[in-house]
Short mmCIF file of C-alpha atoms and ligand atoms in Angstrom, two decimals:
data_model
loop_
_atom_site.label_atom_id
_atom_site.label_comp_id
_atom_site.label_asym_id
_atom_site.label_seq_id
_atom_site.Cartn_x
_atom_site.Cartn_y
_atom_site.Cartn_z
CA MET J 27 0.00 0.00 0.00
CA ARG J 28 1.38 3.45 -0.97
CA ASN J 29 0.03 6.66 0.65
CA GLY J 30 -2.92 4.68 2.01
CA ILE J 31 -3.97 3.74 -1.54
CA ASP J 32 -3.63 0.16 -2.81
CA ARG J 33 -1.88 -0.66 -6.07
CA ALA J 34 -4.60 -2.28 -8.12
CA ALA J 35 -5.07 -4.04 -11.44
CA LEU J 36 -8.30 -4.50 -13.33
CA ILE J 37 -8.81 -7.72 -15.28
CA ALA J 38 -11.75 -7.64 -17.67
CA GLY J 39 -12.62 -11.29 -18.28
CA GLY J 40 -10.94 -12.26 -14.99
CA ALA J 41 -13.31 -15.19 -14.31
CA GLY J 42 -12.32 -16.95 -17.52
CA PHE J 43 -9.65 -19.56 -18.13
CA ILE J 44 -6.66 -17.24 -18.67
CA GLY J 45 -8.08 -14.36 -16.59
CA SER J 46 -8.44 -16.46 -13.43
CA HIS J 47 -4.79 -17.60 -13.64
CA LEU J 48 -3.78 -13.98 -14.19
CA CYS J 49 -5.74 -13.05 -11.01
CA ASP J 50 -3.63 -15.59 -9.08
CA ALA J 51 -0.37 -14.22 -10.50
CA LEU J 52 -1.18 -10.56 -9.80
CA ILE J 53 -2.40 -11.24 -6.27
CA ALA J 54 0.85 -13.14 -5.66
CA GLU J 55 2.70 -10.02 -6.92
CA GLY J 56 0.90 -7.93 -4.27
CA TYR J 57 -1.80 -6.29 -6.39
CA ARG J 58 -5.38 -5.73 -5.40
CA VAL J 59 -7.32 -7.21 -8.30
CA VAL J 60 -10.67 -6.08 -9.59
CA CYS J 61 -12.20 -8.67 -11.87
CA VAL J 62 -14.94 -7.48 -14.22
CA ASP J 63 -16.80 -10.29 -15.96
CA ASN J 64 -20.24 -10.97 -17.44
CA PHE J 65 -19.89 -14.72 -16.71
CA ARG J 66 -20.93 -15.76 -20.22
CA THR J 67 -18.04 -18.22 -20.50
CA GLY J 68 -16.27 -17.42 -17.23
CA ARG J 69 -17.15 -19.20 -13.97
CA LEU J 70 -17.16 -18.18 -10.33
CA ASN J 71 -15.69 -21.60 -9.69
CA ASN J 72 -12.44 -20.49 -11.38
CA LEU J 73 -12.00 -17.98 -8.54
CA ARG J 74 -13.47 -20.13 -5.73
CA HIS J 75 -10.03 -20.74 -4.17
CA LEU J 76 -9.75 -16.94 -3.71
CA GLU J 77 -13.10 -16.71 -1.89
CA ARG J 78 -11.49 -15.41 1.31
CA GLU J 79 -8.91 -13.26 -0.46
CA PRO J 80 -9.55 -9.64 0.63
CA ARG J 81 -7.47 -8.32 -2.29
CA LEU J 82 -9.89 -9.69 -4.89
CA GLU J 83 -13.08 -7.89 -5.86
CA ILE J 84 -15.46 -9.38 -8.42
CA ILE J 85 -17.83 -7.16 -10.39
CA ASP J 86 -20.53 -8.73 -12.54
CA ALA J 87 -20.66 -6.37 -15.53
CA ASP J 88 -20.44 -6.37 -19.31
CA VAL J 89 -17.66 -4.27 -20.84
CA ILE J 90 -19.96 -3.33 -23.72
CA GLY J 91 -22.11 -1.31 -21.31
CA PRO J 92 -21.10 1.69 -19.18
CA LEU J 93 -18.47 0.54 -16.69
CA PRO J 94 -19.54 0.65 -13.01
CA SER J 95 -18.75 4.00 -11.37
CA THR J 96 -17.20 2.17 -8.38
CA LEU J 97 -14.19 1.52 -10.62
CA THR J 98 -13.13 5.14 -10.47
CA ARG J 99 -13.45 5.58 -6.70
CA ARG J 100 -10.47 7.42 -5.28
CA SER J 101 -9.37 4.75 -2.79
CA LEU J 102 -8.66 2.42 -5.70
CA ARG J 103 -5.63 3.43 -7.73
CA ILE J 104 -5.94 1.16 -10.77
CA SER J 105 -2.56 1.32 -12.49
CA ARG J 106 -2.97 -1.67 -14.81
CA VAL J 107 -5.91 -2.61 -17.04
CA PHE J 108 -5.85 -6.05 -18.70
CA ASN J 109 -8.52 -6.55 -21.36
CA LEU J 110 -9.29 -10.27 -21.73
CA ALA J 111 -13.06 -9.88 -22.03
CA CYS J 112 -14.03 -11.96 -25.07
CA PRO J 113 -14.90 -15.63 -25.55
CA ALA J 114 -11.98 -17.49 -27.14
CA SER J 115 -13.38 -20.85 -28.26
CA PRO J 116 -14.89 -20.95 -31.79
CA PRO J 117 -18.26 -22.52 -30.73
CA HIS J 118 -18.59 -19.98 -27.91
CA TYR J 119 -17.61 -16.89 -29.89
CA GLN J 120 -19.82 -17.95 -32.81
CA ALA J 121 -22.85 -18.53 -30.54
CA ASP J 122 -23.51 -14.76 -30.35
CA PRO J 123 -21.27 -13.20 -33.03
CA GLU J 124 -22.60 -9.66 -32.61
CA HIS J 125 -21.84 -9.73 -28.89
CA THR J 126 -18.36 -11.14 -29.59
CA LEU J 127 -17.51 -8.39 -32.08
CA LEU J 128 -18.86 -5.65 -29.81
CA SER J 129 -17.04 -7.09 -26.77
CA SER J 130 -13.77 -6.53 -28.62
CA VAL J 131 -14.60 -3.18 -30.19
CA ILE J 132 -16.85 -1.34 -27.69
CA GLY J 133 -15.30 -3.20 -24.73
CA THR J 134 -11.80 -2.10 -25.76
CA ARG J 135 -12.95 1.48 -26.31
CA ASN J 136 -14.59 1.57 -22.85
CA LEU J 137 -11.57 0.06 -21.12
CA LEU J 138 -9.13 2.38 -22.93
CA GLY J 139 -11.28 5.29 -21.70
CA LEU J 140 -11.10 3.96 -18.15
CA ALA J 141 -7.32 3.50 -18.44
CA GLU J 142 -7.02 7.10 -19.63
CA ARG J 143 -9.04 8.43 -16.67
CA MET J 144 -7.04 6.35 -14.20
CA GLN J 145 -3.70 7.00 -16.00
CA ALA J 146 -3.30 3.24 -16.04
CA ARG J 147 -1.30 1.14 -18.47
CA PHE J 148 -3.54 -0.93 -20.77
CA LEU J 149 -2.90 -4.42 -22.17
CA LEU J 150 -5.02 -5.95 -24.92
CA ALA J 151 -5.25 -9.75 -25.13
CA SER J 152 -5.23 -10.06 -28.90
CA THR J 153 -4.84 -13.32 -30.77
CA SER J 154 -3.01 -15.33 -33.43
CA GLU J 155 -6.40 -15.30 -35.20
CA ILE J 156 -5.60 -11.83 -36.48
CA TYR J 157 -3.25 -13.68 -38.90
CA GLY J 158 -6.30 -15.67 -40.14
CA ASP J 159 -5.36 -18.70 -42.28
CA PRO J 160 -1.76 -17.53 -42.62
CA GLN J 161 0.05 -17.58 -45.93
CA THR J 162 3.48 -17.22 -44.29
CA HIS J 163 4.98 -19.58 -41.76
CA PRO J 164 5.82 -19.17 -38.91
CA GLN J 165 3.90 -16.00 -38.16
CA ALA J 166 5.92 -12.93 -37.17
CA GLU J 167 4.30 -9.73 -35.90
CA SER J 168 5.17 -7.99 -39.19
CA TYR J 169 2.73 -10.27 -41.10
CA TRP J 170 -0.59 -8.50 -41.80
CA GLY J 171 -2.66 -11.66 -41.97
CA TYR J 172 -5.11 -13.39 -44.29
CA VAL J 173 -8.56 -13.08 -42.72
CA ASN J 174 -11.95 -13.75 -44.31
CA PRO J 175 -13.93 -10.67 -43.16
CA THR J 176 -17.34 -12.21 -43.86
CA GLY J 177 -16.95 -15.80 -42.59
CA PRO J 178 -18.10 -17.32 -39.30
CA ARG J 179 -14.74 -16.63 -37.59
CA ALA J 180 -14.78 -12.94 -38.58
CA CYS J 181 -16.68 -11.77 -35.48
CA TYR J 182 -13.66 -12.84 -33.45
CA ASP J 183 -10.79 -12.17 -35.88
CA GLU J 184 -12.04 -8.80 -37.11
CA GLY J 185 -13.14 -7.77 -33.61
CA LYS J 186 -9.61 -8.33 -32.34
CA ARG J 187 -8.09 -6.59 -35.37
CA ALA J 188 -10.29 -3.54 -34.74
CA ALA J 189 -9.43 -3.69 -31.01
CA GLU J 190 -5.75 -3.58 -31.95
CA THR J 191 -6.41 -0.59 -34.24
CA LEU J 192 -8.19 1.28 -31.42
CA THR J 193 -5.34 0.48 -29.04
CA PHE J 194 -2.58 1.68 -31.39
CA ASP J 195 -4.51 4.86 -32.32
CA PHE J 196 -5.01 5.58 -28.59
CA ALA J 197 -1.25 5.25 -27.98
CA ARG J 198 -0.36 7.30 -31.09
CA ALA J 199 -2.62 10.09 -29.82
CA GLY J 200 -0.62 10.15 -26.57
CA ARG J 201 -3.63 9.19 -24.48
CA GLY J 202 -1.86 6.46 -22.52
CA GLU J 203 0.56 3.56 -22.46
CA THR J 204 -0.55 0.37 -24.18
CA ARG J 205 0.66 -3.18 -24.75
CA VAL J 206 -0.72 -5.72 -27.24
CA ALA J 207 -0.21 -9.49 -26.78
CA ARG J 208 -1.01 -11.78 -29.72
CA ILE J 209 -1.80 -14.98 -27.87
CA PHE J 210 -1.51 -18.36 -29.63
CA ASN J 211 -3.47 -21.48 -28.53
CA THR J 212 -3.21 -21.80 -24.78
CA TYR J 213 -4.33 -24.74 -22.64
CA GLY J 214 -4.34 -25.91 -19.04
CA PRO J 215 -6.44 -26.42 -15.92
CA ARG J 216 -9.71 -24.42 -15.70
CA MET J 217 -10.51 -24.80 -19.39
CA ARG J 218 -14.16 -25.75 -19.57
CA ALA J 219 -15.04 -29.35 -20.43
CA ASP J 220 -17.67 -27.97 -22.84
CA ASP J 221 -15.25 -25.39 -24.26
CA GLY J 222 -15.27 -27.06 -27.68
CA ARG J 223 -11.58 -26.53 -28.38
CA VAL J 224 -9.36 -29.41 -29.38
CA VAL J 225 -7.39 -29.89 -26.14
CA SER J 226 -10.44 -29.96 -23.86
CA ASN J 227 -12.50 -32.03 -26.32
CA VAL J 228 -9.84 -34.69 -26.84
CA ILE J 229 -8.98 -35.02 -23.13
CA THR J 230 -12.60 -35.25 -21.95
CA GLN J 231 -13.44 -37.71 -24.75
CA ALA J 232 -10.39 -39.86 -23.97
CA LEU J 233 -11.14 -39.92 -20.23
CA ALA J 234 -14.80 -40.85 -20.80
CA GLY J 235 -13.97 -43.49 -23.44
CA ASP J 236 -16.07 -41.56 -25.97
CA ASP J 237 -15.23 -41.21 -29.66
CA ILE J 238 -12.45 -38.69 -30.26
CA THR J 239 -13.44 -36.10 -32.86
CA VAL J 240 -10.85 -35.08 -35.46
CA TYR J 241 -12.04 -32.31 -37.77
CA GLY J 242 -10.87 -32.65 -41.36
CA THR J 243 -7.74 -34.71 -42.04
CA GLY J 244 -6.18 -33.91 -38.65
CA LYS J 245 -3.05 -32.81 -40.53
CA GLN J 246 -3.66 -29.15 -39.68
CA THR J 247 -1.20 -27.83 -37.10
CA ARG J 248 -1.33 -25.75 -33.95
CA SER J 249 1.26 -24.76 -31.34
CA PHE J 250 0.05 -25.14 -27.76
CA CYS J 251 1.29 -23.00 -24.88
CA TYR J 252 0.79 -24.03 -21.26
CA ILE J 253 -1.15 -21.50 -19.17
CA ASP J 254 1.65 -20.76 -16.64
CA ASP J 255 4.02 -19.79 -19.46
CA LEU J 256 1.39 -17.56 -21.06
CA VAL J 257 0.59 -15.75 -17.81
CA ASP J 258 4.31 -15.18 -17.26
CA GLY J 259 4.47 -13.62 -20.75
CA LEU J 260 1.46 -11.37 -20.09
CA THR J 261 2.85 -10.02 -16.81
CA ARG J 262 6.28 -9.43 -18.39
CA LEU J 263 4.70 -7.58 -21.31
CA MET J 264 2.62 -5.39 -18.99
CA ALA J 265 5.78 -4.57 -16.95
CA TYR J 266 7.90 -3.93 -20.07
CA ASN J 267 9.39 -0.41 -20.10
CA GLY J 268 11.54 -0.53 -23.25
CA ASP J 269 11.20 1.29 -26.58
CA TYR J 270 9.49 -1.41 -28.66
CA ALA J 271 5.86 -0.30 -29.08
CA GLY J 272 4.36 -2.94 -31.40
CA ALA J 273 2.39 -6.12 -30.79
CA ILE J 274 4.14 -9.17 -29.33
CA ASN J 275 3.43 -12.83 -30.11
CA LEU J 276 3.05 -15.02 -27.02
CA GLY J 277 2.90 -18.71 -27.79
CA ASN J 278 4.84 -21.94 -27.87
CA PRO J 279 6.72 -22.50 -31.16
CA ALA J 280 6.49 -26.32 -30.75
CA GLU J 281 4.12 -27.12 -33.64
CA LEU J 282 2.23 -30.38 -34.03
CA THR J 283 -0.67 -31.80 -36.01
CA VAL J 284 -4.07 -32.41 -34.45
CA ARG J 285 -3.52 -36.15 -35.04
CA ASP J 286 -0.25 -36.02 -33.13
CA LEU J 287 -1.99 -34.25 -30.25
CA VAL J 288 -4.68 -36.95 -30.19
CA ALA J 289 -2.05 -39.72 -30.15
CA ARG J 290 -0.26 -38.10 -27.21
CA VAL J 291 -3.44 -37.66 -25.17
CA MET J 292 -4.48 -41.27 -25.87
CA ARG J 293 -1.10 -42.51 -24.69
CA LEU J 294 -1.11 -40.38 -21.52
CA THR J 295 -4.68 -41.39 -20.60
CA GLY J 296 -4.37 -45.03 -21.72
CA SER J 297 -7.55 -44.42 -23.72
CA GLN J 298 -9.04 -47.04 -26.05
CA SER J 299 -11.42 -44.53 -27.68
CA ARG J 300 -12.17 -44.66 -31.41
CA ILE J 301 -11.06 -41.73 -33.57
CA VAL J 302 -13.88 -40.38 -35.73
CA ARG J 303 -13.61 -37.80 -38.52
CA ARG J 304 -15.89 -34.75 -38.59
CA PRO J 305 -16.04 -32.01 -41.27
CA LEU J 306 -13.40 -29.30 -41.06
CA PRO J 307 -15.03 -26.05 -39.85
CA VAL J 308 -15.21 -23.20 -42.38
CA ASP J 309 -12.02 -21.08 -42.58
CA ASP J 310 -10.18 -23.36 -40.13
CA PRO J 311 -6.51 -22.24 -40.31
CA GLN J 312 -4.22 -24.97 -41.70
CA ARG J 313 -0.93 -24.05 -40.03
CA ARG J 314 -0.06 -21.97 -37.03
CA ARG J 315 3.23 -21.38 -35.24
CA PRO J 316 4.42 -18.22 -33.53
CA ASP J 317 7.73 -16.56 -34.29
CA ILE J 318 8.67 -15.44 -30.77
CA THR J 319 11.91 -13.62 -31.63
CA LEU J 320 10.49 -10.32 -30.31
CA ALA J 321 9.22 -11.83 -27.04
CA ARG J 322 12.64 -13.39 -26.46
CA ARG J 323 14.46 -10.14 -27.28
CA HIS J 324 12.28 -7.62 -25.43
CA LEU J 325 10.75 -9.64 -22.59
CA GLY J 326 13.39 -12.35 -22.09
CA TRP J 327 10.44 -14.71 -22.39
CA GLU J 328 10.02 -18.14 -23.85
CA PRO J 329 7.81 -21.08 -22.84
CA LYS J 330 9.28 -23.53 -20.34
CA VAL J 331 6.62 -26.20 -19.83
CA PRO J 332 6.94 -29.10 -22.31
CA LEU J 333 3.73 -30.33 -23.94
CA GLU J 334 3.75 -33.76 -22.18
CA GLN J 335 4.02 -32.11 -18.76
CA GLY J 336 1.33 -29.54 -19.53
CA LEU J 337 -0.99 -32.22 -20.89
CA GLU J 338 -0.48 -34.38 -17.76
CA ARG J 339 -1.51 -31.44 -15.54
CA THR J 340 -4.50 -30.66 -17.75
CA ILE J 341 -5.60 -34.30 -17.84
CA ALA J 342 -5.39 -34.39 -14.01
CA HIS J 343 -7.62 -31.29 -13.86
CA PHE J 344 -10.29 -32.81 -16.10
CA ALA J 345 -10.14 -36.15 -14.24
CA VAL J 346 -10.77 -34.39 -10.91
CA GLU J 347 -13.60 -32.33 -12.42
CA ALA J 348 -15.25 -35.45 -13.91
CA ALA J 349 -14.96 -37.30 -10.57
CA ALA J 350 -16.53 -34.36 -8.68
CA LEU J 351 -19.39 -34.24 -11.20
CA ALA J 352 -19.99 -38.00 -10.90
CA ALA J 353 -20.00 -37.75 -7.07
CA SER J 354 -22.55 -34.94 -7.11
CA VAL J 355 -24.85 -36.83 -9.53
CA THR J 356 -24.64 -39.95 -7.30
CA ARG J 357 -25.47 -37.83 -4.23
CA ARG J 358 -28.49 -36.25 -5.94
CA LEU J 359 -29.76 -39.63 -7.13
CA ALA J 360 -29.40 -41.04 -3.60
CA GLU J 361 -31.25 -38.02 -2.12
CA ALA J 362 -34.04 -38.45 -4.69
CA GLY J 363 -34.49 -41.92 -3.26
P1 NAD L 4 -12.62 -17.45 -21.68
O1 NAD L 4 -13.86 -17.53 -22.50
O2 NAD L 4 -12.38 -18.50 -20.66
O3 NAD L 4 -12.51 -16.04 -20.96
C1 NAD L 4 -13.13 -14.87 -21.42
C2 NAD L 4 -13.75 -14.18 -20.22
O4 NAD L 4 -14.32 -12.94 -20.62
C3 NAD L 4 -14.90 -15.01 -19.63
O5 NAD L 4 -14.79 -15.01 -18.23
C4 NAD L 4 -16.15 -14.29 -20.11
O6 NAD L 4 -17.25 -14.49 -19.25
C5 NAD L 4 -15.67 -12.85 -20.15
N1 NAD L 4 -16.36 -11.99 -21.11
C6 NAD L 4 -16.62 -12.23 -22.42
N2 NAD L 4 -17.26 -11.17 -22.98
C7 NAD L 4 -17.39 -10.24 -21.99
C8 NAD L 4 -17.97 -8.96 -21.94
N3 NAD L 4 -18.55 -8.40 -23.02
N4 NAD L 4 -17.97 -8.30 -20.76
C9 NAD L 4 -17.41 -8.84 -19.65
N5 NAD L 4 -16.84 -10.07 -19.64
C10 NAD L 4 -16.83 -10.76 -20.80
O7 NAD L 4 -11.40 -17.40 -22.72
P2 NAD L 4 -9.85 -17.40 -22.42
O8 NAD L 4 -9.29 -18.57 -23.12
O9 NAD L 4 -9.58 -17.20 -20.99
O10 NAD L 4 -9.41 -16.09 -23.24
C11 NAD L 4 -9.16 -14.86 -22.59
C12 NAD L 4 -8.69 -13.84 -23.60
O11 NAD L 4 -7.51 -14.28 -24.25
C13 NAD L 4 -9.72 -13.55 -24.70
O12 NAD L 4 -9.72 -12.16 -24.97
C14 NAD L 4 -9.20 -14.31 -25.88
O13 NAD L 4 -9.56 -13.70 -27.09
C15 NAD L 4 -7.69 -14.26 -25.66
N6 NAD L 4 -7.03 -15.39 -26.30
C16 NAD L 4 -7.14 -16.65 -25.77
C17 NAD L 4 -6.54 -17.73 -26.42
C18 NAD L 4 -6.60 -19.13 -25.87
O14 NAD L 4 -6.03 -20.05 -26.48
N7 NAD L 4 -7.23 -19.38 -24.74
C19 NAD L 4 -5.84 -17.52 -27.61
C20 NAD L 4 -5.79 -16.22 -28.13
C21 NAD L 4 -6.37 -15.17 -27.46
N1 UDP L 5 -10.43 -29.68 -33.70
C1 UDP L 5 -10.56 -31.05 -33.83
N2 UDP L 5 -11.40 -31.70 -32.98
C2 UDP L 5 -12.11 -31.06 -32.00
C3 UDP L 5 -11.95 -29.67 -31.87
C4 UDP L 5 -11.11 -29.00 -32.74
O1 UDP L 5 -9.95 -31.68 -34.71
O2 UDP L 5 -12.84 -31.74 -31.25
C5 UDP L 5 -9.49 -28.98 -34.61
C6 UDP L 5 -9.99 -27.68 -35.22
O3 UDP L 5 -10.68 -27.92 -36.43
C7 UDP L 5 -8.68 -26.94 -35.44
C8 UDP L 5 -7.78 -27.39 -34.29
O4 UDP L 5 -8.36 -28.61 -33.82
O5 UDP L 5 -8.10 -27.32 -36.66
C9 UDP L 5 -7.73 -26.40 -33.14
O6 UDP L 5 -9.06 -26.02 -32.85
P1 UDP L 5 -9.42 -25.14 -31.56
O7 UDP L 5 -10.90 -24.93 -31.61
O8 UDP L 5 -8.84 -25.77 -30.36
O9 UDP L 5 -8.63 -23.79 -31.76
P2 UDP L 5 -8.48 -22.75 -32.98
O10 UDP L 5 -9.05 -23.31 -34.24
O11 UDP L 5 -9.19 -21.52 -32.52
O12 UDP L 5 -7.01 -22.59 -33.10
#
């Protein structure tokens, strides 16, 4: 505490998968954390372990609407604003595309305005999706992308591209300090079982002995970053005080095919599930791997957690969640007589 006023960070989307891990990291760094979330894909359960933490405040609000006036109260010196408020999984962001697009565009405008009033530094959680179905490989920050502006992924991709534009214009106009992280596929504990993304789908299917769904040939590639590494990258980028002012890729350059991911999960879980093919979703990117030269150079950052280790931790998380769900169903059935 300085001059009787706490150092505080705001995390929009703080009840989500990445946001809740970021809450943990910032509280451990000594911040008071204000989490603003509309709970569309986020869960209170992700923050349950912080229930008695006096330095965490949770506000149920949508960043598209006017932000609660309590955020600008004088006892709360918000010096950092992290904008993570947007669903990240294709089925979730496509469920209400208008809301997804506006979360990125209006939400970013509202949070930039708040950062300006509070003289806080602002970080946008952007995405590798701004590169679309990339025509260069691996993807460096200098690549402008290959995005279909009218397809079903556009609400997410174009929303994030516009959010980046707003953020860079804000900085160019001298209205505040900004940071932009282009996050590549991230996985780990607290992903939702019904998230719909490949890591959570394959693990939950393998654990339940259900058919494992591979979309398309399964030869498309992704590069998966474990959550602890990503959060380390986000906090380093927010703290970065150097001259580089552009966007920074945060992701794990270890690239593998979807089929390879499935094989690894089946081996780690001992699963006997069948693999079934499903149609490839429209505009599904074929290859994706981050060039992290800039993150290495400016942040001294690179991922440390190998895929096998990250998958083991994630599998353990889903196994515990499935066991808790089974126990609660058994209890309810017993109570019902
Ligand atoms: P998530 O869906 O778990 O988290 C998003 C959070 O934002 C949820 O808690 C949700 O309820 C909240 N939210 C959504 N719209 C909101 C709104 N209008 N107002 C207030 N709250 C809102 O997803 P995640 O994986 O934790 O992703 C967090 C951020 O990181 C997102 O901005 C996403 O675009 C970005 N990102 C994630 C990945 C990834 O692999 N997980 C990759 C690239 C970028
Ligand atoms: N995918 C798959 N089976 C699933 C879910 C996804 O084969 O059950 C594929 C999907 O088509 C894509 C890759 O896995 O090629 C990663 O998809 P995800 O939704 O995890 O992330 P994104 O496409 O946003 O990178």
